[in-house]
Coordinates of C-alpha atoms in Angstrom, one line a residue:
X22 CA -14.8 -41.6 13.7
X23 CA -16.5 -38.7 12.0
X24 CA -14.3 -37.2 9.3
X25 CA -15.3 -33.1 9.0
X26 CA -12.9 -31.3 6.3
X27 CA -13.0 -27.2 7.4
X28 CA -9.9 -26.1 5.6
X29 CA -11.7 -25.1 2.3
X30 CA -10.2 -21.7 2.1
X31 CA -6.5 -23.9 1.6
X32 CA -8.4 -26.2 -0.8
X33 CA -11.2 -27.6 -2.4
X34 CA -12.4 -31.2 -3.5
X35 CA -13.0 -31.2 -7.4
X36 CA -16.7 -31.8 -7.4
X37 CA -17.4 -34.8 -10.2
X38 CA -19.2 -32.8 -12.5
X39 CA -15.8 -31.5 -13.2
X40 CA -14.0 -34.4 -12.5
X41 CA -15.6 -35.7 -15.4
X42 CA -14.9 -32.8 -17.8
X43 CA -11.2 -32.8 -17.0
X44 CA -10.9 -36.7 -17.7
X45 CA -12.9 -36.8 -20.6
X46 CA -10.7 -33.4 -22.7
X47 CA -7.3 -35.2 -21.4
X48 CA -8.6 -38.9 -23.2
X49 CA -9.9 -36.8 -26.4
X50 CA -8.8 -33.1 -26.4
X51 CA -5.2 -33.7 -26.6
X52 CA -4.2 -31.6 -29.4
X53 CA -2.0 -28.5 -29.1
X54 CA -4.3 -25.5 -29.6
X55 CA -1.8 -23.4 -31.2
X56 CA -0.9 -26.2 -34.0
X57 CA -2.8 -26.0 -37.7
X58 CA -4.2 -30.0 -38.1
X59 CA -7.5 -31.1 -36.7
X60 CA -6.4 -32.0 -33.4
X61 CA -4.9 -29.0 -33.0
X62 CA -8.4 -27.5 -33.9
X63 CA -10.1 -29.2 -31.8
X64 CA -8.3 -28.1 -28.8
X65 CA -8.3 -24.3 -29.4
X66 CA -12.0 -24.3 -29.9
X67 CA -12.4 -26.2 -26.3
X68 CA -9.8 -23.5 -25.3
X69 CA -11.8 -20.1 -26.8
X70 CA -14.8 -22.0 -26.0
X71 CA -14.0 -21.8 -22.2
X72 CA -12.4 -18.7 -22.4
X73 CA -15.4 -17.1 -23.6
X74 CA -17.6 -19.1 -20.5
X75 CA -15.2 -17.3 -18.2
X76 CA -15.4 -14.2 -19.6
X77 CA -19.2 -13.9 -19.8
X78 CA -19.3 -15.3 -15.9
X79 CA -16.4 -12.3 -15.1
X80 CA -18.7 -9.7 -17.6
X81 CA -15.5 -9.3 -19.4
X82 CA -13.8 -10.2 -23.1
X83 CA -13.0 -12.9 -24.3
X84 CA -9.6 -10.6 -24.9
X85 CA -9.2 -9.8 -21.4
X86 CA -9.1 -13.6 -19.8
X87 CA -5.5 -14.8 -19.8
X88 CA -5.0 -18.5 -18.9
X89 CA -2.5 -19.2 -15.9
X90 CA -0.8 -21.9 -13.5
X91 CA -3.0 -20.6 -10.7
X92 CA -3.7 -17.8 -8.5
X93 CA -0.4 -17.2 -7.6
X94 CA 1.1 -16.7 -11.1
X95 CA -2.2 -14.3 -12.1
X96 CA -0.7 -12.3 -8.9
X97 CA 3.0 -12.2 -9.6
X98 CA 2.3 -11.8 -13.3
X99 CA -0.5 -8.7 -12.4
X100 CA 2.2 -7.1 -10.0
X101 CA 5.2 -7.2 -12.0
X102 CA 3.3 -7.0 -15.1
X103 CA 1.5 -3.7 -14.6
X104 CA 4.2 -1.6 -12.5
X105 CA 7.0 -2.7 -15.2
X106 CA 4.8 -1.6 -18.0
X107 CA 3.0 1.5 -16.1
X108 CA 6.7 3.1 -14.9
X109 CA 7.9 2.4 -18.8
X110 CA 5.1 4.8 -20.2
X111 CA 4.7 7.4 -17.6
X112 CA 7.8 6.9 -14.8
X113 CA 5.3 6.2 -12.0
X114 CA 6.9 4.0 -9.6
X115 CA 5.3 3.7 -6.8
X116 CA 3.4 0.6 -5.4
X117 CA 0.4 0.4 -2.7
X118 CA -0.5 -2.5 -1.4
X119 CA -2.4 -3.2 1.5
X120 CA -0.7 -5.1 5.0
X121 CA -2.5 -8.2 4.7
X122 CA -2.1 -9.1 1.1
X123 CA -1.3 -13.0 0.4
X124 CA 2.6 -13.7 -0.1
X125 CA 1.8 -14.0 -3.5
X126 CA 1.5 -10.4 -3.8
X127 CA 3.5 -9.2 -0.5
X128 CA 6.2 -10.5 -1.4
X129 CA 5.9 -9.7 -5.5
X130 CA 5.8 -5.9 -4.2
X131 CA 9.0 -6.4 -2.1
X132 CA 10.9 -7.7 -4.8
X133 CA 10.0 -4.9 -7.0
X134 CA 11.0 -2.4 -4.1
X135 CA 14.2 -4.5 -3.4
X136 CA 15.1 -5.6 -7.1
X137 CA 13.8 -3.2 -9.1
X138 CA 14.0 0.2 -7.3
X139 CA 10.0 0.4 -7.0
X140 CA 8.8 2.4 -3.7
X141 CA 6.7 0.4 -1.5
X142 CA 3.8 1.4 0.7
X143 CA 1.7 -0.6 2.9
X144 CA -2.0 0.5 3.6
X145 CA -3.0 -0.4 6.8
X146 CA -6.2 -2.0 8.3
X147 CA -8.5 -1.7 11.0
X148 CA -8.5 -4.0 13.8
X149 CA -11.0 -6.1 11.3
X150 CA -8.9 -6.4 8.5
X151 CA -10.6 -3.4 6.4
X152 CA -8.6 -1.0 4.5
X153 CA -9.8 2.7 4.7
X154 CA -11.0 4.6 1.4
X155 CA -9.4 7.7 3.1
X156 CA -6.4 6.1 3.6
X157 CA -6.3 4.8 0.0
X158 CA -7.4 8.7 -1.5
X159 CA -4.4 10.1 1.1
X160 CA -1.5 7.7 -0.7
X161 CA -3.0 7.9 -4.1
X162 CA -2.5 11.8 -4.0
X163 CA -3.3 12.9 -7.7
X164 CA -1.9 9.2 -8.9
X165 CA 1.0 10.2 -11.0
X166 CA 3.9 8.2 -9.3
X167 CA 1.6 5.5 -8.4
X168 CA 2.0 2.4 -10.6
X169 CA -0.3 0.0 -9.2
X170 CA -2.5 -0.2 -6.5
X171 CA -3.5 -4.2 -5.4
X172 CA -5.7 -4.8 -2.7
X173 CA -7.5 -8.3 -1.8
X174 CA -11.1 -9.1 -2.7
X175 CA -11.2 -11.3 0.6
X176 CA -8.9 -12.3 3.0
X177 CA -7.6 -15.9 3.5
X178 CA -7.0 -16.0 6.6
X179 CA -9.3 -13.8 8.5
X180 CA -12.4 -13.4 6.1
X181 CA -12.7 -9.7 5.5
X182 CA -13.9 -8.6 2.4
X183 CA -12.5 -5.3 1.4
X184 CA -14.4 -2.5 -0.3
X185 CA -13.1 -3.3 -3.9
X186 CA -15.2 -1.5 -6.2
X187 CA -15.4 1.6 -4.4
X188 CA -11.2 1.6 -3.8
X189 CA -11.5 1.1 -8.3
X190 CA -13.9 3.9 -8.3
X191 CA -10.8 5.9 -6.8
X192 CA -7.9 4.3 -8.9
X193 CA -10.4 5.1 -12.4
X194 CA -11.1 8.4 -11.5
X195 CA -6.8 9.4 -11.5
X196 CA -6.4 6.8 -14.3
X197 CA -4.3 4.6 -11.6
X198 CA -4.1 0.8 -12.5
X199 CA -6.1 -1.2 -10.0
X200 CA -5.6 -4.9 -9.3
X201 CA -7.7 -7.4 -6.6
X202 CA -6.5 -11.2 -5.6
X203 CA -9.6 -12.5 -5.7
X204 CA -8.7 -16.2 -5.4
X205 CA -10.3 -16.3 -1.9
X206 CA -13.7 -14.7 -3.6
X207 CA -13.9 -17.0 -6.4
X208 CA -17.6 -18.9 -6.2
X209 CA -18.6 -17.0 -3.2
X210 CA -18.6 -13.0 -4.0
X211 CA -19.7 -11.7 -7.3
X212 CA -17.1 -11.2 -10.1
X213 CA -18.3 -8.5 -11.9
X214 CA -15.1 -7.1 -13.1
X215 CA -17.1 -3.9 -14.2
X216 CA -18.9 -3.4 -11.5
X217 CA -15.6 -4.0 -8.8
X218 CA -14.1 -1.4 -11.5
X219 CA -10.5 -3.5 -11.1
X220 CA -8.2 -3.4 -13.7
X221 CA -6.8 -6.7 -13.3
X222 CA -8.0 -9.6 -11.0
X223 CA -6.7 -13.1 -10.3
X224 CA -8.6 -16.6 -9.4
X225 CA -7.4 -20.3 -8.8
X226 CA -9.4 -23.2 -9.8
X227 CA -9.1 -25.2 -7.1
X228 CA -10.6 -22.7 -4.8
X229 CA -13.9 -23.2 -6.0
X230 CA -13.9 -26.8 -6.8
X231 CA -11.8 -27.3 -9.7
X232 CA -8.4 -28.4 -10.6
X233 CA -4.9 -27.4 -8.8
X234 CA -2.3 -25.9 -11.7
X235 CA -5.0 -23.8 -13.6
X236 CA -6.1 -19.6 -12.9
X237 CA -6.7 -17.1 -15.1
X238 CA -5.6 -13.2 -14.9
X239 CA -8.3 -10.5 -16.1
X240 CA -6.5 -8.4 -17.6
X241 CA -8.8 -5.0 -19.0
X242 CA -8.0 -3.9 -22.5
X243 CA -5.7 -1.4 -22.6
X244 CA -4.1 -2.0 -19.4
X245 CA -0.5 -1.3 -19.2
X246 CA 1.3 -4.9 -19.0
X247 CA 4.7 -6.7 -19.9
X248 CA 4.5 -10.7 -20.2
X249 CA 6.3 -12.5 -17.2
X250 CA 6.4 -15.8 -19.2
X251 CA 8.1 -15.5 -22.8
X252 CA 8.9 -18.1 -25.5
X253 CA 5.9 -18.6 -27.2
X254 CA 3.0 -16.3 -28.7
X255 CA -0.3 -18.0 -26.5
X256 CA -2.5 -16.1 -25.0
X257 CA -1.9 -13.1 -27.4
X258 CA 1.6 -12.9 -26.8
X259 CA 0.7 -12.0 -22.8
X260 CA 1.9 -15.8 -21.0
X261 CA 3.5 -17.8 -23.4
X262 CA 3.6 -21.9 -23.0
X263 CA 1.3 -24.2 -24.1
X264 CA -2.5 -23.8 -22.3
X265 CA -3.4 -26.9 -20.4
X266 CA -6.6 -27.3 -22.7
X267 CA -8.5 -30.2 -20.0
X268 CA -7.8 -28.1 -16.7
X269 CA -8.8 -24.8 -18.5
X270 CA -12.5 -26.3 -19.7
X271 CA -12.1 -28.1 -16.0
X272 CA -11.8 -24.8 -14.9
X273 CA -14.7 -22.7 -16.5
X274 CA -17.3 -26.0 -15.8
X275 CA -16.0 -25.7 -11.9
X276 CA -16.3 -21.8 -11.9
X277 CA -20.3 -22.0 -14.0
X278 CA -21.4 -24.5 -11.7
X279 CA -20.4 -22.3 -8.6
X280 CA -22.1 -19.3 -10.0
X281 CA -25.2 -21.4 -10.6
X282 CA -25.4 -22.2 -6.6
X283 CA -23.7 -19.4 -5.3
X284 CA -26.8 -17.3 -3.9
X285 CA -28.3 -20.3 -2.3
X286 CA -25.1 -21.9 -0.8
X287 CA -24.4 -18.2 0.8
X288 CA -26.9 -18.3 2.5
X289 CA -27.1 -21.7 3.7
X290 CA -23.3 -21.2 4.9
X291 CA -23.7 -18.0 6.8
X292 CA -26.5 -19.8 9.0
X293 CA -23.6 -22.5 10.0
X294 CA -20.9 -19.8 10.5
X295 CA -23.1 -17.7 12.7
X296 CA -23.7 -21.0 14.5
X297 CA -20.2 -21.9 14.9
X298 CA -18.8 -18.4 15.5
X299 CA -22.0 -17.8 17.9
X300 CA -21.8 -21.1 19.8
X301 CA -17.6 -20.8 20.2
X302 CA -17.5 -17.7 21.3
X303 CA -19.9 -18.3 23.8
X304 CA -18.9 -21.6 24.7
X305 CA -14.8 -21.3 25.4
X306 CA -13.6 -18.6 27.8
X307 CA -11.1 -16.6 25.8
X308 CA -11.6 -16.7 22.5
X309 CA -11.9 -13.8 20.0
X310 CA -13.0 -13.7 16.6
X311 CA -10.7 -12.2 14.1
X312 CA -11.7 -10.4 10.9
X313 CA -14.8 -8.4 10.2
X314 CA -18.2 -9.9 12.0
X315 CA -20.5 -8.6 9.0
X316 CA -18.4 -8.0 5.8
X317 CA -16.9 -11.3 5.7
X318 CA -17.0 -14.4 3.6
X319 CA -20.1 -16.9 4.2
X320 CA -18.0 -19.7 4.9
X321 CA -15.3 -18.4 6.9
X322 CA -14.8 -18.8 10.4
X323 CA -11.6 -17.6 12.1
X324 CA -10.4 -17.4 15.8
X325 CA -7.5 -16.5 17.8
X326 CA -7.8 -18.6 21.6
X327 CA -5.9 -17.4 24.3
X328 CA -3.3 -19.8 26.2
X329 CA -3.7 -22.4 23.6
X330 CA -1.3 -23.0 21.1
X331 CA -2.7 -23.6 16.6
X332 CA -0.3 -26.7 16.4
X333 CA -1.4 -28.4 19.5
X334 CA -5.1 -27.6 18.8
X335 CA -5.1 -28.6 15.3
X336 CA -3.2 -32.1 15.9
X337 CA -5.4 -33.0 18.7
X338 CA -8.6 -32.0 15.5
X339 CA -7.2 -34.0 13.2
X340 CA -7.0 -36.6 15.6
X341 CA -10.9 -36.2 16.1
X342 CA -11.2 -36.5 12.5
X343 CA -11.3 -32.5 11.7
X344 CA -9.1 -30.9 9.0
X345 CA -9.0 -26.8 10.1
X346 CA -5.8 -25.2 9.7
X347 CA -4.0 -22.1 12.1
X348 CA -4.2 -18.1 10.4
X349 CA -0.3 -17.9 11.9
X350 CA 1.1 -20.3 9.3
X351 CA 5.3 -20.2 9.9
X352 CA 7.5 -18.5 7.0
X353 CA 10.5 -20.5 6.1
X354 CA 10.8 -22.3 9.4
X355 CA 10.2 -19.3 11.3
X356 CA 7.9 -19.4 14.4
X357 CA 6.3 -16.1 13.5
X358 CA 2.6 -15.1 13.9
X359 CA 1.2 -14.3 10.4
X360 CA 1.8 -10.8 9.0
X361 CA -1.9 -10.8 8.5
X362 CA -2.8 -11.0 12.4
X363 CA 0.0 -8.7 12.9
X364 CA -1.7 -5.8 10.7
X365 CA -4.8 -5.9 12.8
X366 CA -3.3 -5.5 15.8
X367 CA -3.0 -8.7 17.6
X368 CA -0.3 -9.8 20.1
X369 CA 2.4 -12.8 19.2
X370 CA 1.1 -14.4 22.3
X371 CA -2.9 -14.2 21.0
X372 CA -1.5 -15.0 17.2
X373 CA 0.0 -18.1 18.1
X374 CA -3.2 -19.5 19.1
X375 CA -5.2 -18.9 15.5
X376 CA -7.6 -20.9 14.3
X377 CA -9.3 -20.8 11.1
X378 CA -12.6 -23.0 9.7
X379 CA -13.6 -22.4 6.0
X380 CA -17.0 -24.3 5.2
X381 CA -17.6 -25.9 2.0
X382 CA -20.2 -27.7 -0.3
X383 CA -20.8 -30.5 1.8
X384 CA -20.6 -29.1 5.3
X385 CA -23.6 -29.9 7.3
X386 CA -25.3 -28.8 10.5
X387 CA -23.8 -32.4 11.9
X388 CA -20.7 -31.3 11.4
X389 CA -20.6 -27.7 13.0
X390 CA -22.2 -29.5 16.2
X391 CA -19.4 -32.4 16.2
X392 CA -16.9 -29.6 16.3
X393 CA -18.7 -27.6 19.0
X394 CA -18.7 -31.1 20.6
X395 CA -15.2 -31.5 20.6
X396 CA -13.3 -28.2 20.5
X397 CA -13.7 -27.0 24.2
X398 CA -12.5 -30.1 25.7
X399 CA -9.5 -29.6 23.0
X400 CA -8.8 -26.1 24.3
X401 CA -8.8 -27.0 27.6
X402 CA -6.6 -30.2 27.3
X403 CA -4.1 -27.8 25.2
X404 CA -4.0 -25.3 28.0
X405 CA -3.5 -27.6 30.4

């Protein structure tokens, strides 16, 4: 049986280049970088070594790169980092956050409205997932009582990719802090933190073929922030605990080689997507794309089909040999359609049928055709 893996936006393989690089630092890096003897030397010049490769691939500081568990410790640290810090110096204390944020930041924002007497508003989207410069200008007002402002480079679940640098353009202009998840981005969209004008931005590893447990959180200099980890003085006294020296080098080899390919492998994935989204849509009465058709990530390929429920359709794929996953994952054992396909509109009924395909490296023309081979007769055995 044909084994097709589509669920790349959950997780990528570690390519072997990589691989490689994270075996060999754990076998002879294995020093701790902040300790004084040679091994401990070592290490912290493989660890400013690779901070300084991320940094020059972000067009940022060495300074500004601080080391992480993953994407969604550089959110929760960003979020609770900057509003604590910004409503200590200036009393601003309000949060906006657009609907379809990932939990990581959705439900960061909450707690700081619930716990900490923060004041919450959502931004809405379009049916496509954007968020609306005019909607963003009309909350910021003149920026005073805003905090923070975090809004997603690209959706996970739907694809979009939001107008980042032009929503920083706005924050810079009232001297607003401005932060983008851009885990979803990382190794597909450029990560010009100058250009995207952000004042903070957060990436996982393993999104872009690297290790799971390592992220880093771009944080520019002079950015309010309070440290969310304490106990130790690493990472200039901003996330304390010791840095995981093999994942980190793991990390910048993974996130260099996908910068190397990136133009090419966009375009060869946004001819298969057009190809699947094209030949689905056309293929199986009652399905309908969600997320933006044009400003969307070159891999990503998301559905909702009507009559058909995700768990059905994704256990009968899997049987085939296809690993997708649904865009209306459940929340603590609740069967509720995902916030995300909630914000743009969509119906519980159409939600629960959400289908999402995220290409990756070694995707292939043969693949995208054994889908389109076997989805329709899925769908209709589902319905049935």
């Amino acid at each position: 049986m044909q084994q097709v893996y589509l669920d790349h936006a959950a997780t990528t393989p570690v390519r072997r280049e990589v691989l490689e690089v994270m075996q060999r630092h754990f076998a002879e890096v294995y020093g701790n970088p902040s300790s004084i003897h040679r091994a401990g030397r070592q290490a912290s010049v493989l660890l400013e070594r690779s901070r300084e490769t991320l940094a020059g691939l972000l067009n940022a500081r060495p300074g500004e790169i601080i080391f992480t568990s993953g994407g969604t410790e550089s959110d929760n640290a960003a979020v609770r980092g900057i509003a604590l810090a910004r409503r200590a110096m200036t009393g601003a204390d309000r949060l906006l956050v657009s609907a379809i944020e990932h939990k990581a930041v959705l439900e960061t924002a909450e707690e700081m409205r619930d716990r900490f007497g923060f004041k919450l508003d959502l931004l809405p989207v379009d049916r496509e997932g954007l968020v609306s410069l005019d909607d963003v200008a009309r909350a910021l007002g003149d920026g005073r009582d805003v905090a923070l402002v975090s809004v997603m480079y690209a959706n996970n679940e739907i694809g979009t990719i939001e107008p980042v640098a032009e929503i920083g353009s706005l924050c810079r202009s009232l001297n607003v802090p401005f932060h983008t998840d851009a885990v979803q981005a990382g190794g597909k969209l450029p990560l010009d933190v100058e250009a995207l004008q952000v004042d903070a931005l957060s990436l996982g590893a393993h999104k872009f073929y690297g290790p799971k447990g390592v992220g880093l959180l771009y944080l520019r200099s002079g950015a309010p922030f309070w440290p969310q980890m304490t106990g130790g003085g690493q990472e200039r006294g901003r996330r304390a605990g010791t840095e995981n020296v093999p994942l980190i080098a793991a990390m910048a080899k993974a996130l260099e080689l996908a910068e190397q390919e990136r133009s090419d492998e966009e375009q060869r994935l946004r001819t298969l997507r057009d190809h699947l989204i094209g030949a689905l849509l056309e293929s199986v009465d009652g399905v309908q794309l969600t997320g933006a058709r044009e400003k969307r990530l070159a891999n990503h390929a998301s559905f909702v089909v009507e009559g058909a429920e995700a768990e059905g359709m994704l256990i009968a794929l899997d049987l085939a040999g296809i690993a997708a996953s649904s865009g209306s994952a459940c929340a603590s054992g609740a069967n509720r359609p995902s916030h995300v396909l909630e914000a743009i509109g969509l119906s519980p009924h159409l939600a629960a049928g959400a289908l999402r395909f995220s290409l990756g490296r070694d995707t292939t023309a043969a693949d995208i055709d054994y889908v389109l081979t076997v989805l329709p007769e899925i769908v209709k055995r589902v319905r049935s």
